[in-house]
Amino acid sequence: MDVKPGPRLTVHDLAEAAGVSLATVDRVLNGRAGVRPATVEKVEAAIARLGFRRDLGASMLARSRTIGIAFLIPGGTNRFMAKLAEAVEQCGRDVRSQRGQFDLVRIPPMDPSALVAAIEGLDPARHACAAIVAIDTTEVRDAVDNARERGISVITLVSDLPGSGRAGFVGIDNAAAGRTAAALMGRFCPDGGRIGLVVGSLGLSDHVHRIEGFRAVAATDFPGLAIAGPVEGEDAYEGTYQATRDLLAAHPDLSGLYNAGAGNAGLLAAIEDAGLGGRLRVIAHELTGPTRRGLVADRVDVVLDQSPLWEVRAVWTTARRLVLGPDALAPAAPIEIRLFLKHNLIAED
Amino acid sequence: MDVKPGPRLTVHDLAEAAGVSLATVDRVLNGRAGVRPATVEKVEAAIARLGFRRDLGASMLARSRTIGIAFLIPGGTNRFMAKLAEAVEQCGRDVRSQRGQFDLVRIPPMDPSALVAAIEGLDPARHACAAIVAIDTTEVRDAVDNARERGISVITLVSDLPGSGRAGFVGIDNAAAGRTAAALMGRFCPDGGRIGLVVGSLGLSDHVHRIEGFRAVAATDFPGLAIAGPVEGEDAYEGTYQATRDLLAAHPDLSGLYNAGAGNAGLLAAIEDAGLGGRLRVIAHELTGPTRRGLVADRVDVVLDQSPLWEVRAVWTTARRLVLGPDALAPAAPIEIRLFLKHNLIAED
DNA sequence: TGTTTTGTGAGGAACGTACCTCATTTCTGC
DNA sequence: GCAGAAATGAGGTACGTTCCTCACAAAACA
């Protein structure tokens, strides 16, 4: 598989090397029917031998097709979702020069019916793909399967919908995130103690997986740790404030809090109002305004983050692969769990 | 700046909107001379108004030019450099469909003259850019400036060469990495103690910056911490083994080690041979075989990592911007300091 | 043997941009 | 008002791929 460094390898060279015509090469390359298996093999052998990769720019140009992706992102006050929406806008600007077309739709948060309605309202002619932050209910699952039949590939984003007909998932391994949080919390509380758990909703699979991961490592690696909760804060200020306040009141001995959901501003306010600021180990998710300020002020110890921008880019890569075929492009790298302390904070991205 | 969703915006539309001819639009877009400032402004206003972005694929196609990048990567046993070389190969395969051509050259490690010779041997006709892992000496600096004059843009990778004519730097903020390491080490050693510092060489600016960052935070935030070293391990097994062994012998009271360089296998072997395995807090750089195994075996507490693959991709983005102009493409995001504990380890990338 | 069916070849027209030549217009300085 | 320079317009070709149509050959059927 030695690759010529000289003039660019084209489909013409490939046809010649395979001993077939350009038309046949094209049929093989684009998976069109009407080619004998033996001939397909000849062409594929030549591709491997020459190390041929089609010119993606020319390919997209000739197709004269833009890749439309609808991003269905929950609205409301959730800061992470706001950052995600921002990332869609930013990445959307960048991909326009690669024939990408992102459309951002904010939908009511925590509302399966609204999500279903949004999915069903999509037009396959305009959007080859949809990226959704899944809510794990049967109706959503059905809507995803239905969209697939209508010709819309659905990619789940941040929160997955396993077992459905989604074309892919872009997001972190939430169980691993929960395990990591537990490992850090265990280190930060060497004398044991009780840790309070907070989530947005137990209907969100990402939050549930985090809690499960946390519990698992806490039980095996740090038997000295006790657990309270989880309580649900609805991923918003008020709900999280109240849930945290009640949790702190019920367990005055708490030595740490792990918020697997959003609503960090409310959580931190409740801690402050209880006069516990700085005396609790706090681990939270997503680097946003409140968590960033919390790190700097020593009110948050560690933030686990998934980069919205990377996630949107991964959706783009996944969608391109769906349209162009898996051979045209390398798959998107898995999204990583980023750990932030006060000292390795990065500038806004 | 409302963007039409309909048919794709082309240079023709742009010409019409600006009230000029296609030729003039072309002259403005590609920075050619012979256009009145007022006309340039008209075109740029139209670009902004329509939100025009040229089709990168068509652009590269018409240019009929491939972007050649030479990667000058140190050879030897350094595992990180091996991963970097691997990333060049992998990313090189992917970018071929975008008219990229990566050439990997392994050069003798820690050898400024070899690096200089490699730079001077580059052919501007073949390589528009060179990515080098810089060694901070005057001769290297001169070679970079010289290459620039010959028409080769040099991008420094991993280790920077500030003040030289390099076209950009791709790598982490090493001082911030050192500060982060110190913050973690301080938390892990709440009772103070002495921390041993190891580097590959004090001639490598990245290692030096890490040490400086570590010292700064240790001094201000953790006055209880004392420091031994740094000792130099030459970024290889034997040197690092001996340097660590001597350090441990000279300071039997050591409570932690921070290796700002490579040679982690040697470092861990020396710890094990001294019978200190598991009793020292160890913070190291770069997620490679030895550090990964060290994490799993509880011999390494934290690994700070820069992703070679991201770095190579960032070089590609930077090089494309150099060739296509800064407006054609968003700049590469800064490389992040990744923190790995046992629990958030990722699969090989 | 003739007639479908299926596989293959030949050729050409897009796609959006770059870059070339040549003609024409508009600005300079005098 | 004129020569000369500078700015602009008009129109073409090329890049590598996709996707057509049409013709022809080889296999399958009767």
Coordinates of N, CA and C (backbone and C1' of nucleotides) in Angstrom, one line a residue, chain A residues 21 24 27 36 39 61, chain C residues 7-10 15-16:
Chain A
S21 N -13.9 0.7 -16.5 CA -14.1 2.1 -17.0 C -14.5 3.0 -15.8
T24 N -17.8 2.4 -14.1 CA -17.8 1.3 -13.2 C -17.2 1.7 -11.9
R27 N -19.7 3.6 -10.1 CA -20.8 2.7 -9.5 C -20.3 2.1 -8.2
R36 N -21.0 -6.6 -11.1 CA -20.8 -8.0 -10.7 C -19.8 -8.0 -9.5
T39 N -16.2 -7.8 -10.2 CA -15.7 -6.5 -10.6 C -15.6 -5.5 -9.4
L61 N -18.9 19.0 -4.1 CA -19.2 20.0 -5.1 C -20.1 19.3 -6.2
Chain C
dG7 P -26.0 -7.3 -12.9 O5' -24.8 -6.9 -13.9 C5' -24.1 -8.0 -14.5 C4' -23.0 -7.5 -15.4 C3' -22.1 -6.4 -14.8 O3' -20.7 -6.7 -15.1 C1' -23.0 -5.7 -16.8
dT8 P -19.6 -5.9 -14.5 O5' -19.3 -4.8 -15.7 C5' -18.6 -5.3 -16.9 C4' -18.6 -4.2 -17.9 C3' -17.9 -2.9 -17.6 O3' -16.6 -2.9 -18.2 C1' -19.9 -2.5 -18.8
dG9 P -15.7 -1.7 -18.2 O5' -16.1 -0.8 -19.5 C5' -16.1 -1.4 -20.7 C4' -16.4 -0.4 -21.8 C3' -15.6 0.9 -21.7 O3' -15.2 1.3 -23.0 C1' -18.0 1.4 -21.7
dA10 P -14.1 2.4 -23.2 O5' -14.9 3.6 -23.7 C5' -15.9 3.4 -24.8 C4' -16.6 4.7 -25.1 C3' -15.8 6.0 -24.8 O3' -15.9 6.8 -25.9 C1' -17.9 6.1 -23.7
dC15 P -25.0 24.0 -12.1 O5' -24.0 23.8 -10.8 C5' -24.3 22.7 -9.8 C4' -23.1 22.5 -9.0 C3' -22.4 23.8 -8.6 O3' -22.8 24.2 -7.3 C1' -20.9 21.9 -9.2
dG16 P -23.1 25.7 -7.1 O5' -21.7 26.3 -6.8 C5' -21.1 25.9 -5.5 C4' -19.7 26.4 -5.5 C3' -19.5 27.9 -5.6 O3' -18.6 28.3 -4.6 C1' -18.2 26.7 -7.2

